Each structure stands twice: as structure tokens, then as C-alpha cells.
Coordinates of C-alpha atoms in Angstrom, one line a residue:
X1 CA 72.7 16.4 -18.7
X2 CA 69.3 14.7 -20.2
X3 CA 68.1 13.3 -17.0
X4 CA 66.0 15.3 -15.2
X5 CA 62.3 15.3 -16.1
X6 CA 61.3 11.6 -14.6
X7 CA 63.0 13.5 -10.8
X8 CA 60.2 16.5 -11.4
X9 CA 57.6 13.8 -11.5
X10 CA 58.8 11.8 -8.9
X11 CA 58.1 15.1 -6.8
X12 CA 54.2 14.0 -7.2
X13 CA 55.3 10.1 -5.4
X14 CA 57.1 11.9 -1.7
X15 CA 54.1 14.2 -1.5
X16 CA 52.3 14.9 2.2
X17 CA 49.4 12.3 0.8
X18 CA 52.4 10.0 0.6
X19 CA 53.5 11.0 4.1
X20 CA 49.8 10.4 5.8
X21 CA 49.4 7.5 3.9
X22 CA 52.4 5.5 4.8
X23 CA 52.9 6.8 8.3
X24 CA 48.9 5.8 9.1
X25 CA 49.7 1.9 7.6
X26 CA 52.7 1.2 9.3
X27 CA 51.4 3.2 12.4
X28 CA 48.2 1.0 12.5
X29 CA 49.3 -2.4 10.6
X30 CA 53.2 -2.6 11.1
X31 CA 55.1 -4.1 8.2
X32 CA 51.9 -5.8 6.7
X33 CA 51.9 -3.2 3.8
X34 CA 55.5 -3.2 2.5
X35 CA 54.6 -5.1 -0.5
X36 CA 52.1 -2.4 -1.0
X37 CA 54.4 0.2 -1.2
X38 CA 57.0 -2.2 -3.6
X39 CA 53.7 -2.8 -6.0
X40 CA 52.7 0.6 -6.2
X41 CA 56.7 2.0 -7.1
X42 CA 57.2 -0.8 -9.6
X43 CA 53.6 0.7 -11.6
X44 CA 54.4 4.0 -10.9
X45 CA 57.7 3.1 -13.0
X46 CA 56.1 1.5 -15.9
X47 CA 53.8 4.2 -16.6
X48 CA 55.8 6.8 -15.6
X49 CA 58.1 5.7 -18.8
X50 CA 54.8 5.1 -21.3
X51 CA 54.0 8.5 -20.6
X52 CA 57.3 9.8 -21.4
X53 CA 57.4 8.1 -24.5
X54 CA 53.9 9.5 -25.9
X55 CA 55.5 12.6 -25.6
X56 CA 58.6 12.0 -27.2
X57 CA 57.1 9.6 -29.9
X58 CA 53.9 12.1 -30.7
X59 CA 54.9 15.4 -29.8
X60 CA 51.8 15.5 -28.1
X61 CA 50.9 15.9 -24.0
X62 CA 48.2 13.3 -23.1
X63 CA 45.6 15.6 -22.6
X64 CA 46.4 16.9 -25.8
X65 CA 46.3 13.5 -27.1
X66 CA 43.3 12.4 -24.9
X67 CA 41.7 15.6 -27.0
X68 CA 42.7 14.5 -29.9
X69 CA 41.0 11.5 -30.0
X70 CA 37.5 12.5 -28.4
X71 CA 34.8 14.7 -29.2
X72 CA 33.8 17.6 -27.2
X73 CA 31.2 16.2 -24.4
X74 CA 33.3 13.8 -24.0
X75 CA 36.4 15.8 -23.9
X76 CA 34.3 18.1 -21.2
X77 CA 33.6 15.9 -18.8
X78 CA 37.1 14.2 -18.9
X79 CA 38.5 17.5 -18.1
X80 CA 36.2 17.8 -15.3
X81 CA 37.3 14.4 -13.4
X82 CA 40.3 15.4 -14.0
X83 CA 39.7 18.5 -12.4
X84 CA 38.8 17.2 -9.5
X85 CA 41.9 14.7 -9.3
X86 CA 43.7 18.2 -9.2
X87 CA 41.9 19.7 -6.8
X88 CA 42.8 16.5 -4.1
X89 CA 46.3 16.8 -5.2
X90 CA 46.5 20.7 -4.0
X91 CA 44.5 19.3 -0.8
X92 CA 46.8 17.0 -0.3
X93 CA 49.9 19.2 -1.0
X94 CA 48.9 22.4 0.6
X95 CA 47.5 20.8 4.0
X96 CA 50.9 19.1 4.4
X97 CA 53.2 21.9 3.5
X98 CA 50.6 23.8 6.9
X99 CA 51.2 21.0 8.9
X100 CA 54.6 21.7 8.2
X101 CA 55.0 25.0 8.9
X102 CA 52.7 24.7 12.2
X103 CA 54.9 22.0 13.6
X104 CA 58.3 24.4 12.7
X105 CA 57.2 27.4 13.6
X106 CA 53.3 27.4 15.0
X107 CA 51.9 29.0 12.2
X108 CA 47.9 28.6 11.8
X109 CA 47.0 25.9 9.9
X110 CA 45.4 28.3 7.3
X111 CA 48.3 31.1 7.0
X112 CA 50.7 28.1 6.2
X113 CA 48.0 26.7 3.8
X114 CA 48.5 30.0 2.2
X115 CA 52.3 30.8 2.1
X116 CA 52.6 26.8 0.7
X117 CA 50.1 28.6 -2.0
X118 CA 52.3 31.9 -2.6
X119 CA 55.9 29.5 -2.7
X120 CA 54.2 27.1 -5.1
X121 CA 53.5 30.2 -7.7
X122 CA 57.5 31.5 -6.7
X123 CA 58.8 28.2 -7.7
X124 CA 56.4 27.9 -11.2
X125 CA 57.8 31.4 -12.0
X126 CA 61.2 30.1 -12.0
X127 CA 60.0 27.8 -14.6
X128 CA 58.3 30.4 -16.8
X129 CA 61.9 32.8 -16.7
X130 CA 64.6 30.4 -16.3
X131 CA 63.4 27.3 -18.2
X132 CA 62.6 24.4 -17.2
X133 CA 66.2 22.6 -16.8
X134 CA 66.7 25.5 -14.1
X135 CA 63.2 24.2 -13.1
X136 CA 64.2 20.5 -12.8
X137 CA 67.4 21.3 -10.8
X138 CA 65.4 23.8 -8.2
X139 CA 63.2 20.4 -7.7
X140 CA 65.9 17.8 -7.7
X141 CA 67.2 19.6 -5.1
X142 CA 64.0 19.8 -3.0
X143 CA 63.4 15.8 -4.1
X144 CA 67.0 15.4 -1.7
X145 CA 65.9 17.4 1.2
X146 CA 62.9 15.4 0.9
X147 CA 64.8 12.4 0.8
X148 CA 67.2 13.4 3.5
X149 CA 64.5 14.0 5.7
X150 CA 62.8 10.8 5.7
X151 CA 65.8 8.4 5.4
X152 CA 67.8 9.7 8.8
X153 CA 65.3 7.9 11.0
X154 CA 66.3 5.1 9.5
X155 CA 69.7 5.3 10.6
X156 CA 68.3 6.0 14.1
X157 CA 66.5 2.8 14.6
X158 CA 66.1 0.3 12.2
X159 CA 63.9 -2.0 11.2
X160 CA 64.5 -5.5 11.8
X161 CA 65.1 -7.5 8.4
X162 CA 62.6 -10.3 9.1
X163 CA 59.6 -8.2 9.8
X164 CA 60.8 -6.5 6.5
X165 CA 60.4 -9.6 4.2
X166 CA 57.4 -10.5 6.1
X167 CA 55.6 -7.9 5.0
X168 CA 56.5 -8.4 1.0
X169 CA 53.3 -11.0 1.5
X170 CA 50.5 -9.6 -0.1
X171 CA 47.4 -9.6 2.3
X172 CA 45.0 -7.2 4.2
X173 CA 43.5 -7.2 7.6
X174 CA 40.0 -5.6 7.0
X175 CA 38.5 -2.3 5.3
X176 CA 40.8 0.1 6.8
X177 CA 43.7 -2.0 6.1
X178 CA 42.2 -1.3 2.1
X179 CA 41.5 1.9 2.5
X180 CA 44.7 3.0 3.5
X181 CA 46.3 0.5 0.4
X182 CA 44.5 2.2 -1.5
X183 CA 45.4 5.7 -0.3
X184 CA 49.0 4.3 -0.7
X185 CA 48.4 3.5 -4.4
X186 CA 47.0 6.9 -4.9
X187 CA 49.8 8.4 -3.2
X188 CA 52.3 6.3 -5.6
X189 CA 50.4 6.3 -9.0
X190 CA 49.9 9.9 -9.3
X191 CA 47.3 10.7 -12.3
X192 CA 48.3 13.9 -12.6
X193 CA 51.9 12.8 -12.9
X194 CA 51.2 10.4 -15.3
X195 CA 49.8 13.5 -17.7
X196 CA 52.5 15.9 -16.7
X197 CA 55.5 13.5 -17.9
X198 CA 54.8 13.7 -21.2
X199 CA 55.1 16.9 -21.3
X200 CA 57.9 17.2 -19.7
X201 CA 59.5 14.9 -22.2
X202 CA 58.4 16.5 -25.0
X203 CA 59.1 20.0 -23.6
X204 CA 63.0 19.0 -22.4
X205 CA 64.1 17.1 -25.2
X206 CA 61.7 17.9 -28.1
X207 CA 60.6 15.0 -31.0
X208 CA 63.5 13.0 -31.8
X209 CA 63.5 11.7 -35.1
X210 CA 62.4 8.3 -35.7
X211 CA 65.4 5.7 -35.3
X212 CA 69.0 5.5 -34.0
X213 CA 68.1 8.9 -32.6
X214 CA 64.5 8.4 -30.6
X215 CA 65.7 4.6 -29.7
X216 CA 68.5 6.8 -27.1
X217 CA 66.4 8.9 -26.3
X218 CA 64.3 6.5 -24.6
X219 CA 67.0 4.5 -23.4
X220 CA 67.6 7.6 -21.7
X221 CA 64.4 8.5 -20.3
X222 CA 64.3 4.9 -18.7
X223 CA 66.9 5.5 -16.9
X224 CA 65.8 8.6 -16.0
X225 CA 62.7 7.0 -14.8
X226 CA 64.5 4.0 -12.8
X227 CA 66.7 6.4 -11.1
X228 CA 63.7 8.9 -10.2
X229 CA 61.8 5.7 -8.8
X230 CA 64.3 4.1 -7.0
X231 CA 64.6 7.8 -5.1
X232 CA 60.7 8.1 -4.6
X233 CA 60.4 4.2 -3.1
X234 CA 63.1 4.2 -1.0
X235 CA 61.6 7.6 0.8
X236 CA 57.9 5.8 0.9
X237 CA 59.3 2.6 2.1
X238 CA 61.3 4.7 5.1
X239 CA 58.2 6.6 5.9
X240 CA 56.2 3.1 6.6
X241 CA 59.5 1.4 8.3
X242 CA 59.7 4.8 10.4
X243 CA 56.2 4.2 11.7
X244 CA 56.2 0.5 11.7
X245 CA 59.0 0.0 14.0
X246 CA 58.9 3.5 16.2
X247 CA 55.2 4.0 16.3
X248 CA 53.3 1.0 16.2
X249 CA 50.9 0.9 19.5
X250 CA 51.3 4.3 20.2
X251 CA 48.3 6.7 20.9
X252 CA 47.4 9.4 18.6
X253 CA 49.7 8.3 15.2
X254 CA 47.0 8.5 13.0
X255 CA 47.7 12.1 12.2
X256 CA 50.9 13.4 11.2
X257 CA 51.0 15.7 13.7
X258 CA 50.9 12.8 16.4
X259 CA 53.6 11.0 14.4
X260 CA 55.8 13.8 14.8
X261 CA 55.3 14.0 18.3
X262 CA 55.9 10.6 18.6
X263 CA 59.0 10.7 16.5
X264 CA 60.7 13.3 18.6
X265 CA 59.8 11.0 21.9
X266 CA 61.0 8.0 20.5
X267 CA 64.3 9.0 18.2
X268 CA 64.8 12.2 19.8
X269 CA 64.4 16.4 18.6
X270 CA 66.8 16.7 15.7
X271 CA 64.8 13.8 13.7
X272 CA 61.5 15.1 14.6
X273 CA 63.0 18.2 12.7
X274 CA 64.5 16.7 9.8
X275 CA 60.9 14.9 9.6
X276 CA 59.3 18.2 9.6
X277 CA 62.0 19.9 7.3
X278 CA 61.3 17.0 4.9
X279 CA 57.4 17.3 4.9
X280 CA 57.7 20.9 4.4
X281 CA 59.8 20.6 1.4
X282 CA 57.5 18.2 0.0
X283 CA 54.5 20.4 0.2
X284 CA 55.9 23.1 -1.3
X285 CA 57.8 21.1 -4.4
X286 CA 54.6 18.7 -4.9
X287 CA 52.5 21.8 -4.5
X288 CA 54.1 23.8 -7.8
X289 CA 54.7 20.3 -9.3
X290 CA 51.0 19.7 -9.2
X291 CA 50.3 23.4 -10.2
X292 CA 52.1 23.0 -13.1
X293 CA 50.8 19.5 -13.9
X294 CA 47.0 21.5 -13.6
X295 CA 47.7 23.8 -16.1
X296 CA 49.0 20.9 -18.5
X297 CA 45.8 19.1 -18.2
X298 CA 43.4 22.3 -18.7
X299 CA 44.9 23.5 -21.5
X300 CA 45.5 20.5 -23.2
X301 CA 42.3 19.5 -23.0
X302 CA 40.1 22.4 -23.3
X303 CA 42.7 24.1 -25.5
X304 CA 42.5 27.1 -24.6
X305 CA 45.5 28.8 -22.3
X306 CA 44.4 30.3 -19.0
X307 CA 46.4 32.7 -16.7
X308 CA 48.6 31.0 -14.3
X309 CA 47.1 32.5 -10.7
X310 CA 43.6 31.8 -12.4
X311 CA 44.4 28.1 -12.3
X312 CA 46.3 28.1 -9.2
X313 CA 43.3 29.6 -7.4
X314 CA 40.9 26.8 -9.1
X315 CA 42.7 24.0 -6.9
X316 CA 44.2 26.1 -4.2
X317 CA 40.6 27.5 -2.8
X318 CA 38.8 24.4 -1.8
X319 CA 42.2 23.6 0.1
X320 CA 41.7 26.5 2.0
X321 CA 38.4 26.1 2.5
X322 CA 39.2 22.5 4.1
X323 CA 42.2 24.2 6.4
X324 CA 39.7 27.3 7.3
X325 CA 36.5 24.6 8.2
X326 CA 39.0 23.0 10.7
X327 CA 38.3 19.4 9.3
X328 CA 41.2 16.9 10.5
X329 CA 44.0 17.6 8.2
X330 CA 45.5 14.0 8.3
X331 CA 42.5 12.3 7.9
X332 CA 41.8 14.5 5.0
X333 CA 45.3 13.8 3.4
X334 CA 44.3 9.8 3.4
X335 CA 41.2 10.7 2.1
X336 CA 42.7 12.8 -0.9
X337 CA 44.8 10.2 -1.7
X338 CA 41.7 7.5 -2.3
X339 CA 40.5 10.2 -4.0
X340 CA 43.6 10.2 -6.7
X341 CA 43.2 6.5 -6.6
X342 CA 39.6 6.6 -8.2
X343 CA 41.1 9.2 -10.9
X344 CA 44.0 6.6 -11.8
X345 CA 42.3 4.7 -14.2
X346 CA 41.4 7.4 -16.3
X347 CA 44.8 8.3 -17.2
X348 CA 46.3 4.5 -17.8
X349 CA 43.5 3.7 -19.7
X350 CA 44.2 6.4 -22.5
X351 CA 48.0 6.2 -21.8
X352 CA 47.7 2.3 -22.7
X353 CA 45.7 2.7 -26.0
X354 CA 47.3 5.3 -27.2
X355 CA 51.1 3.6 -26.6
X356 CA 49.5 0.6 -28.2
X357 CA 48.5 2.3 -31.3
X358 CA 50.7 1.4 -33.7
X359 CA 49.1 4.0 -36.2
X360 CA 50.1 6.8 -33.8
X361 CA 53.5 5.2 -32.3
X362 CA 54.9 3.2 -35.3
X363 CA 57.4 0.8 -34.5
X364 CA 57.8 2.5 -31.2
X365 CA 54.5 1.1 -30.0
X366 CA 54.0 -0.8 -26.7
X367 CA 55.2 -4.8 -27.2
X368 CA 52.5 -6.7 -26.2
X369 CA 54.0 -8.0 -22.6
X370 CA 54.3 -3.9 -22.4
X371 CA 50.9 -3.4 -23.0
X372 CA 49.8 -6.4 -21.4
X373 CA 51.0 -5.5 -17.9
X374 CA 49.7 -1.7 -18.3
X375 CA 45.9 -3.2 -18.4
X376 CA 47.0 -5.5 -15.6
X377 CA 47.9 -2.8 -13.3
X378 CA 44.8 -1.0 -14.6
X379 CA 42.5 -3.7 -13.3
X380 CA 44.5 -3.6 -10.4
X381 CA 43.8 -0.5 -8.9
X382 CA 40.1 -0.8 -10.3
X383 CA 39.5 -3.6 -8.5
X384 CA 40.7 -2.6 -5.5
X385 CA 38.4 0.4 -5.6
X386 CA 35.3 -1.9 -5.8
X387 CA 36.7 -3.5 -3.0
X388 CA 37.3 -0.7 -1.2
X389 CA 33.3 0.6 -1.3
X390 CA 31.9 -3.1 -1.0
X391 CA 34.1 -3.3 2.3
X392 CA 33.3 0.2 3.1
X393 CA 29.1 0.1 2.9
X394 CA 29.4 -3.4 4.2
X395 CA 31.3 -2.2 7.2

């Protein structure tokens, strides 16, 4: 089986970010950010697969590559925004996998914080002794609860088709209709996904020879990539058409923990808990997904290897910190996610050069259309970040 390592990446697109983020938009606006959520999956997938190939084409991770090609200052203080990317990611991952556990079994915010911690390291220790094929299947496996989780709403109470299509119209309705766009393309474009897939690449299925062999390879991998996508969109899009047509107008949505509530009112107990099962397996899944992604990125680009509970601790402490302050947990999910959002740009922006380089790739280099709509969705999100603080001062 070669498919595998674009579904461990995917875990990083159904994480709790993903959860606040979609439920607060169609909770708020209705259907107006579908097309959001369509955009954002259709990026995700393109470079999603360019990062896969630098891996396979190179033999190199980006960081690696990223280090390859800078000089040491420079090299620093990339490692440092990236750094802090991570540590929003854990935020993100850890609060959700405690709002999980409080709202199945009552746990304090901060002990749940802390067992999503200790499961994370569990599941990354599988990967270190079994490999990571053993790896990818333990996560696959979490990606269907995941799935299963958010999609039985649907079949509760759906969502008519006409406020559906409606909302593939791209438009906004003020700053916190951005904000939360935004928070949506953070959510979906995951930087430190976008470093971990090549390693992942590289790591399952080595440097194929140049030719016949790497040209299936990548055939491979983009199928790999469409199939991990199409799994990761059609879970966003529920979470939004959940909220959209069950939560719209209600009181206190704006926090997971009110959509729950409101979930189990509306579609009744036993989808409130496969809402809650689901959310739960996506904090602990995206929580080792982003460990391992963490530990790609630092030694890659300072190259140096560090011990495995050292960098878990580097991203996991200021999550505690944010559980132990008592600072709104959903509201801090949203804000994580803008967060990832600002941190996007510096992973395309290598990833596009260096899949453009025909020095590095050879004939397997970006086709210009490729490379092309990589810069577009680079100025994308960019732009929509300087809208987002115009809007936001302004306001």
C-alpha cells in the first residue's frame, strides 16, 4: 500500500482550530463562507502535493532545504517564526482535545490539556518503534473517527441545497466575517503541514530514481493527496453546514462548548457525543501530528537533533499556560488559527521557489501554470491578512 502519508497530513486540516473556526462562521454568518472552505481545500491540495514532491525529487525536508539555501541569521530567525507557528498549532490542538475531554467526562480544562499532551508523546512513540506505515495506519484510523464524528449530523438534518450554492459566492460581511476567513484558511493551509509532507514522502518511499520510476511515484502521491483532501473538506464543510443550519441565531455558539450544547438540543444526545468523540480524536491525532511536524522543522533547520519530550515541552507549555490562565478557550482556538494564517506565507514562498528551480528539480520542476497558481494563492492569503489588520485597527 503507498498511500498513506498525504492522510497523516490531512490530520493537521480536521484539527480543533478547524472545529472553532468553521463552527464560529456558520454559527454567526450561515452559508456565507462555504466558498471559503472550498478555496482553502483546493490550496491545501496543491501545496500539499509540491511539498511532497520536494521530498521525493531532493531527498531533502523543506526545512532542510529552506537551510540549505540561507545563511545562518537568516536561517535563525526563520526557525524562530516558525517556532511560533508551532506553538499556535499545539494551542490549538491541546485546548481542543480539553474541551473534549471536559464535555465527555468533566475533566478540568487543564488536566485534559495535559493527558492530550501525555497521548500525543504515546502515539509519536508508536512511530519511533513500529515505523511510520504502523504510524500512518494508527492516524488514518483516528482521521475516520474524525470523520465519522462530524459527518452523522449531517444525516440528522441537512442542509438545504440552495443555501449551499448560495454560499459558493465569494463575499464578506465585515471584519469579523474576515477574521474568521481567515482563521478558516489557517485552519485549512496548515504551515506546519506543508513542512511535514515532505518528509513524510521522503521518509515512506525514499528518492526514486529519476524517470519511469519517480514519474509513478508522483502519480501516486497525487492521489494520495486528492483522496486525503477530499477526506479533510468534506469534514470542514460538515462542521460549517452543522452550524449553519442547526445553530444559526442561537445564543452562546461562539464557543465550542455552546455548539455542543446546542447540538445535543437541537439533533439530540447521541450526536452531541459523536461531536465530542470526534473533537477528541482530533486533538489528540493533530496534537502528535503537530509534535512530529515540530521536531521536523527544528532539526532541519537548526540541524541539530533534540530529545523528543524537550520539544514537546517547547510547544506544549505555553498551551498550558493558556488553559491554566483561564482565557476563553474557543476564542483562543480562532485566534491560533489567524495566527497559522500569518505563518503560511513563509512556507509557500520557499516551497514555490524551490519546486520551480529547475537546477534543484530537473525536469520535475513546477510547469509554469503550476507555479503560477502557487504565488497566486500566496498573495492570496497575504492579502487577506492586510485586510484583516486594516479592518481590524479601523474597527
Amino acid at each position: 500500500m503507498l498511500l498513506g502519508p498525504a492522510f497523516v497530513a490531512a490530520i493537521a486540516y480536521v484539527d480543533p482550530g478547524n472545529v472553532a473556526a468553521n463552527v464560529s462562521a456558520g454559527a454567526q454568518y450561515g452559508f456565507l463562507l462555504v466558498w471559503v472552505i472550498l478555496l482553502a481545500n483546493v490550496m491545501a491540495g496543491l501545496v500539499q502535493y509540491l511539498s511532497a514532491k520536494l521530498g521525493l525529487v531532493t531527498g531533502r525536508t523543506l526545512p532542510e532545504a529552506v537551510a540549505d539555501n540561507t545563511r545562518t541569521p537568516t536561517r535563525i530567525a526563520y526557525w524562530l517564526q516558525a517556532e511560533l507557528v508551532a506553538m499556535a498549532t499545539d494551542l490549538a490542538e491541546v485546548v481542543g482535545g480539553a474541551i473534549a475531554l471536559y464535555l465527555l467526562f468533566d475533566l478540568p480544562l487543564l488536566v485534559g490539556g495535559v493527558i492530550t499532551g501525555v497521548v500525543s508523546l504515546l502515539l509519536l512513540a508508536v512511530q519511533n518503534r513500529r515505523g511510520q506505515q504502523v504510524f500512518e495506519r494508527v492516524i488514518s484510523g483516528l482521521l475516520l473517527v474524525i470523520a465519522i464524528g462530524f459527518l452523522t449530523s449531517l444525516f440528522v438534518e441537512a442542509p438545504a441545497a440552495s443555501d449551499v450554492v448560495g454560499g459558493l459566492i465569494p463575499r464578506f460581511d465585515g471584519a469579523e466575517s474576515v477574521l474568521l476567513a481567515t482563521a478558516m484558511l489557517g485552519a485549512t493551509v496548515m504551515p506546519h503541514a506543508v513542512y511535514l509532507h515532505s518528509g513524510l514522502a521522503r521518509d515512506r518511499h525514499g528518492r526514486p530514481d529519476a524517470g519511469a520510476p519517480r514519474r509513478r511515484m508522483l502519480r501516486i502521491t497525487r492521489v494520495d493527496v486528492a483522496l486525503a483532501m477530499l477526506v479533510a473538506g468534506a469534514v470542514n464543510l460538515a462542521m460549517l453546514l452543522v452550524a449553519a443550519t442547526n445553530l444559526q441565531g442561537m445564543e452562546n455558539t461562539d464557543s465550542i462548548e455552546g455548539a455542543y450544547a446546542a447540538v445535543q438540543n437541537s439533533l439530540g444526545q447521541t450526536v452531541a457525543l459523536f461531536f465530542a468523540v470526534g473533537l477528541l480524536a482530533s486533538g489528540l491525532a493533530s496534537s502528535s501530528v503537530g509534535a512530529y511536524a515540530g521536531a521536523m522543522i527544528m532539526q532541519g533547520l537548526l540541524r541539530r537533533s533534540y530529545p523528543l519530550l524537550l520539544r514537546r515541552l517547547v510547544t506544549l507549555v505555553p498551551a498550558l499556560a493558556i488553559l491554566a490562565i483561564g482565557i476563553d478557550p474557543s476564542r483562543a482556538l480562532v485566534v491560533s488559527q489567524v495566527v497559522l494564517s500569518f505563518g503560511i506565507p513563509f512556507a509557500l514562498i520557499p516551497l514555490i521557489r524551490l519546486t520551480a528551480d529547475r537546477t534543484l528539480m530537473g525536469d520535475d520542476a513546477n510547469h509554469r501554470v503550476t507555479t503560477t497558481l502557487g504565488w497566486l494563492v500566496a498573495v492570496l492569503i497575504s492579502v487577506l491578512n492586510v485586510v484583516l489588520i486594516y479592518l481590524t485597527v479601523r474597527g
